JSON list of C-alpha atoms in Angstrom, two decimals:
[
{"chain": "A", "resi": 1, "resn": "UNK", "atom": "CA", "xyz": [-197.37, 32.10, 24.48]},
{"chain": "A", "resi": 2, "resn": "UNK", "atom": "CA", "xyz": [-197.96, 30.98, 28.11]},
{"chain": "A", "resi": 3, "resn": "UNK", "atom": "CA", "xyz": [-195.65, 32.12, 30.81]},
{"chain": "A", "resi": 4, "resn": "UNK", "atom": "CA", "xyz": [-194.06, 29.56, 33.47]},
{"chain": "A", "resi": 5, "resn": "UNK", "atom": "CA", "xyz": [-192.40, 30.55, 36.95]},
{"chain": "A", "resi": 6, "resn": "UNK", "atom": "CA", "xyz": [-188.57, 29.70, 36.77]},
{"chain": "A", "resi": 7, "resn": "UNK", "atom": "CA", "xyz": [-187.55, 31.20, 39.98]},
{"chain": "A", "resi": 8, "resn": "UNK", "atom": "CA", "xyz": [-188.91, 32.52, 43.45]},
{"chain": "A", "resi": 9, "resn": "UNK", "atom": "CA", "xyz": [-186.37, 34.65, 45.18]},
{"chain": "A", "resi": 10, "resn": "UNK", "atom": "CA", "xyz": [-187.14, 36.16, 48.67]},
{"chain": "A", "resi": 11, "resn": "UNK", "atom": "CA", "xyz": [-186.73, 39.78, 47.52]},
{"chain": "A", "resi": 12, "resn": "UNK", "atom": "CA", "xyz": [-187.23, 42.06, 44.54]},
{"chain": "A", "resi": 13, "resn": "UNK", "atom": "CA", "xyz": [-183.42, 42.65, 43.97]},
{"chain": "A", "resi": 14, "resn": "UNK", "atom": "CA", "xyz": [-182.64, 39.14, 43.50]},
{"chain": "A", "resi": 15, "resn": "UNK", "atom": "CA", "xyz": [-185.80, 38.90, 41.41]},
{"chain": "A", "resi": 16, "resn": "UNK", "atom": "CA", "xyz": [-184.48, 41.64, 39.08]},
{"chain": "A", "resi": 17, "resn": "UNK", "atom": "CA", "xyz": [-180.93, 40.20, 39.03]},
{"chain": "A", "resi": 18, "resn": "UNK", "atom": "CA", "xyz": [-182.50, 37.10, 37.90]},
{"chain": "A", "resi": 19, "resn": "UNK", "atom": "CA", "xyz": [-184.70, 38.41, 35.29]},
{"chain": "A", "resi": 20, "resn": "UNK", "atom": "CA", "xyz": [-181.72, 40.67, 34.13]},
{"chain": "A", "resi": 21, "resn": "UNK", "atom": "CA", "xyz": [-179.39, 37.54, 33.41]},
{"chain": "A", "resi": 22, "resn": "UNK", "atom": "CA", "xyz": [-181.89, 35.73, 31.73]},
{"chain": "A", "resi": 23, "resn": "UNK", "atom": "CA", "xyz": [-182.63, 38.93, 29.32]},
{"chain": "A", "resi": 24, "resn": "UNK", "atom": "CA", "xyz": [-178.84, 39.25, 29.03]},
{"chain": "A", "resi": 25, "resn": "UNK", "atom": "CA", "xyz": [-179.04, 35.64, 27.46]},
{"chain": "A", "resi": 26, "resn": "UNK", "atom": "CA", "xyz": [-181.81, 36.42, 25.18]},
{"chain": "A", "resi": 27, "resn": "UNK", "atom": "CA", "xyz": [-184.78, 35.34, 27.17]},
{"chain": "A", "resi": 28, "resn": "UNK", "atom": "CA", "xyz": [-187.82, 37.47, 27.66]},
{"chain": "A", "resi": 29, "resn": "UNK", "atom": "CA", "xyz": [-188.23, 37.97, 31.50]},
{"chain": "A", "resi": 30, "resn": "UNK", "atom": "CA", "xyz": [-190.73, 39.25, 33.83]},
{"chain": "A", "resi": 31, "resn": "UNK", "atom": "CA", "xyz": [-190.87, 39.68, 37.62]},
{"chain": "A", "resi": 32, "resn": "UNK", "atom": "CA", "xyz": [-194.23, 39.27, 39.45]},
{"chain": "A", "resi": 33, "resn": "UNK", "atom": "CA", "xyz": [-194.26, 41.10, 42.68]},
{"chain": "A", "resi": 34, "resn": "UNK", "atom": "CA", "xyz": [-197.41, 39.05, 43.92]},
{"chain": "A", "resi": 35, "resn": "UNK", "atom": "CA", "xyz": [-198.98, 40.94, 46.87]},
{"chain": "A", "resi": 36, "resn": "UNK", "atom": "CA", "xyz": [-195.81, 42.71, 47.54]},
{"chain": "A", "resi": 37, "resn": "UNK", "atom": "CA", "xyz": [-196.65, 45.17, 44.74]},
{"chain": "A", "resi": 38, "resn": "UNK", "atom": "CA", "xyz": [-199.73, 46.21, 46.63]},
{"chain": "A", "resi": 39, "resn": "UNK", "atom": "CA", "xyz": [-197.72, 47.25, 49.67]},
{"chain": "A", "resi": 40, "resn": "UNK", "atom": "CA", "xyz": [-199.80, 45.17, 51.97]},
{"chain": "A", "resi": 41, "resn": "UNK", "atom": "CA", "xyz": [-197.21, 42.23, 52.57]},
{"chain": "A", "resi": 42, "resn": "UNK", "atom": "CA", "xyz": [-193.50, 42.07, 52.78]},
{"chain": "A", "resi": 43, "resn": "UNK", "atom": "CA", "xyz": [-191.49, 40.88, 49.72]},
{"chain": "A", "resi": 44, "resn": "UNK", "atom": "CA", "xyz": [-190.54, 37.33, 51.37]},
{"chain": "A", "resi": 45, "resn": "UNK", "atom": "CA", "xyz": [-192.21, 34.81, 49.43]},
{"chain": "A", "resi": 46, "resn": "UNK", "atom": "CA", "xyz": [-194.19, 37.26, 47.06]},
{"chain": "A", "resi": 47, "resn": "UNK", "atom": "CA", "xyz": [-191.43, 37.16, 44.30]},
{"chain": "A", "resi": 48, "resn": "UNK", "atom": "CA", "xyz": [-191.68, 35.11, 40.99]},
{"chain": "A", "resi": 49, "resn": "UNK", "atom": "CA", "xyz": [-189.56, 35.37, 37.98]},
{"chain": "A", "resi": 50, "resn": "UNK", "atom": "CA", "xyz": [-191.67, 34.44, 34.60]},
{"chain": "A", "resi": 51, "resn": "UNK", "atom": "CA", "xyz": [-190.37, 33.27, 31.19]},
{"chain": "A", "resi": 52, "resn": "UNK", "atom": "CA", "xyz": [-192.16, 32.06, 28.10]},
{"chain": "A", "resi": 53, "resn": "UNK", "atom": "CA", "xyz": [-192.95, 28.31, 28.39]},
{"chain": "A", "resi": 54, "resn": "UNK", "atom": "CA", "xyz": [-190.81, 27.41, 25.41]},
{"chain": "A", "resi": 55, "resn": "UNK", "atom": "CA", "xyz": [-187.77, 29.03, 26.97]},
{"chain": "A", "resi": 56, "resn": "UNK", "atom": "CA", "xyz": [-188.21, 27.77, 30.48]},
{"chain": "A", "resi": 57, "resn": "UNK", "atom": "CA", "xyz": [-186.03, 24.88, 30.40]},
{"chain": "A", "resi": 58, "resn": "UNK", "atom": "CA", "xyz": [-183.05, 27.03, 29.10]},
{"chain": "A", "resi": 59, "resn": "UNK", "atom": "CA", "xyz": [-183.97, 29.67, 31.92]},
{"chain": "A", "resi": 60, "resn": "UNK", "atom": "CA", "xyz": [-184.10, 27.13, 34.60]},
{"chain": "A", "resi": 61, "resn": "UNK", "atom": "CA", "xyz": [-180.61, 25.88, 33.55]},
{"chain": "A", "resi": 62, "resn": "UNK", "atom": "CA", "xyz": [-179.37, 29.32, 33.22]},
{"chain": "A", "resi": 63, "resn": "UNK", "atom": "CA", "xyz": [-180.63, 30.34, 36.96]},
{"chain": "A", "resi": 64, "resn": "UNK", "atom": "CA", "xyz": [-179.85, 26.75, 38.36]},
{"chain": "A", "resi": 65, "resn": "UNK", "atom": "CA", "xyz": [-183.37, 26.13, 39.38]},
{"chain": "A", "resi": 66, "resn": "UNK", "atom": "CA", "xyz": [-185.55, 23.06, 39.08]},
{"chain": "A", "resi": 67, "resn": "UNK", "atom": "CA", "xyz": [-189.40, 22.73, 38.17]},
{"chain": "A", "resi": 68, "resn": "UNK", "atom": "CA", "xyz": [-191.46, 22.85, 41.10]},
{"chain": "A", "resi": 69, "resn": "UNK", "atom": "CA", "xyz": [-194.22, 20.03, 41.56]},
{"chain": "A", "resi": 70, "resn": "UNK", "atom": "CA", "xyz": [-197.78, 21.51, 42.18]},
{"chain": "A", "resi": 71, "resn": "UNK", "atom": "CA", "xyz": [-198.42, 21.10, 45.73]},
{"chain": "A", "resi": 72, "resn": "UNK", "atom": "CA", "xyz": [-202.10, 21.31, 45.09]},
{"chain": "A", "resi": 73, "resn": "UNK", "atom": "CA", "xyz": [-204.04, 18.74, 43.26]},
{"chain": "A", "resi": 74, "resn": "UNK", "atom": "CA", "xyz": [-206.42, 19.88, 40.60]},
{"chain": "A", "resi": 75, "resn": "UNK", "atom": "CA", "xyz": [-208.96, 17.53, 41.76]},
{"chain": "A", "resi": 76, "resn": "UNK", "atom": "CA", "xyz": [-209.25, 18.67, 45.42]},
{"chain": "A", "resi": 77, "resn": "UNK", "atom": "CA", "xyz": [-209.26, 22.31, 44.07]},
{"chain": "A", "resi": 78, "resn": "UNK", "atom": "CA", "xyz": [-212.14, 21.27, 41.83]},
{"chain": "A", "resi": 79, "resn": "UNK", "atom": "CA", "xyz": [-213.75, 19.65, 44.82]},
{"chain": "A", "resi": 80, "resn": "UNK", "atom": "CA", "xyz": [-213.55, 22.63, 46.94]},
{"chain": "A", "resi": 81, "resn": "UNK", "atom": "CA", "xyz": [-214.79, 25.00, 44.62]},
{"chain": "A", "resi": 82, "resn": "UNK", "atom": "CA", "xyz": [-217.89, 22.48, 44.18]},
{"chain": "A", "resi": 83, "resn": "UNK", "atom": "CA", "xyz": [-218.27, 22.29, 47.66]},
{"chain": "A", "resi": 84, "resn": "UNK", "atom": "CA", "xyz": [-218.58, 26.02, 48.08]},
{"chain": "A", "resi": 85, "resn": "UNK", "atom": "CA", "xyz": [-221.02, 26.47, 45.45]},
{"chain": "A", "resi": 86, "resn": "UNK", "atom": "CA", "xyz": [-223.25, 23.78, 46.90]},
{"chain": "A", "resi": 87, "resn": "UNK", "atom": "CA", "xyz": [-223.19, 25.63, 50.42]},
{"chain": "A", "resi": 88, "resn": "UNK", "atom": "CA", "xyz": [-223.68, 29.11, 48.58]},
{"chain": "A", "resi": 89, "resn": "UNK", "atom": "CA", "xyz": [-226.62, 27.31, 47.02]},
{"chain": "A", "resi": 90, "resn": "UNK", "atom": "CA", "xyz": [-227.93, 25.76, 50.10]},
{"chain": "A", "resi": 91, "resn": "UNK", "atom": "CA", "xyz": [-227.83, 29.33, 51.61]},
{"chain": "A", "resi": 92, "resn": "UNK", "atom": "CA", "xyz": [-229.61, 31.01, 48.98]},
{"chain": "A", "resi": 93, "resn": "UNK", "atom": "CA", "xyz": [-232.50, 28.31, 49.20]},
{"chain": "A", "resi": 94, "resn": "UNK", "atom": "CA", "xyz": [-232.52, 28.68, 52.99]},
{"chain": "A", "resi": 95, "resn": "UNK", "atom": "CA", "xyz": [-232.86, 32.32, 52.75]},
{"chain": "A", "resi": 96, "resn": "UNK", "atom": "CA", "xyz": [-235.80, 31.98, 50.14]},
{"chain": "A", "resi": 97, "resn": "UNK", "atom": "CA", "xyz": [-237.32, 29.43, 52.35]},
{"chain": "A", "resi": 98, "resn": "UNK", "atom": "CA", "xyz": [-237.41, 31.58, 55.37]},
{"chain": "A", "resi": 99, "resn": "UNK", "atom": "CA", "xyz": [-238.57, 34.90, 53.53]},
{"chain": "A", "resi": 100, "resn": "UNK", "atom": "CA", "xyz": [-241.51, 32.91, 51.75]},
{"chain": "A", "resi": 101, "resn": "UNK", "atom": "CA", "xyz": [-242.29, 31.39, 55.55]},
{"chain": "A", "resi": 102, "resn": "UNK", "atom": "CA", "xyz": [-243.22, 34.85, 56.71]}
]
């Protein structure tokens, strides 16, 4: 079952309280600490509370959050990946041509 995010608290304590509230209501919840878990960044903006997709509507109602709309278009991301792969290919061809010219 895929997981979906239902809350984006700014600190670990709030994330655990939200997850605990969801678990008390019988909804399996998991806190993802993002890069904060590596100790590289502060917790601000890194916490996400996940639940199973089928329970997401109920979880959002309990927590009082709404579904976030994706900021990035999948088409734009695909275009960026294609551009990066094309640039990589051009670089490889240029290196091969430089080596062959010697």
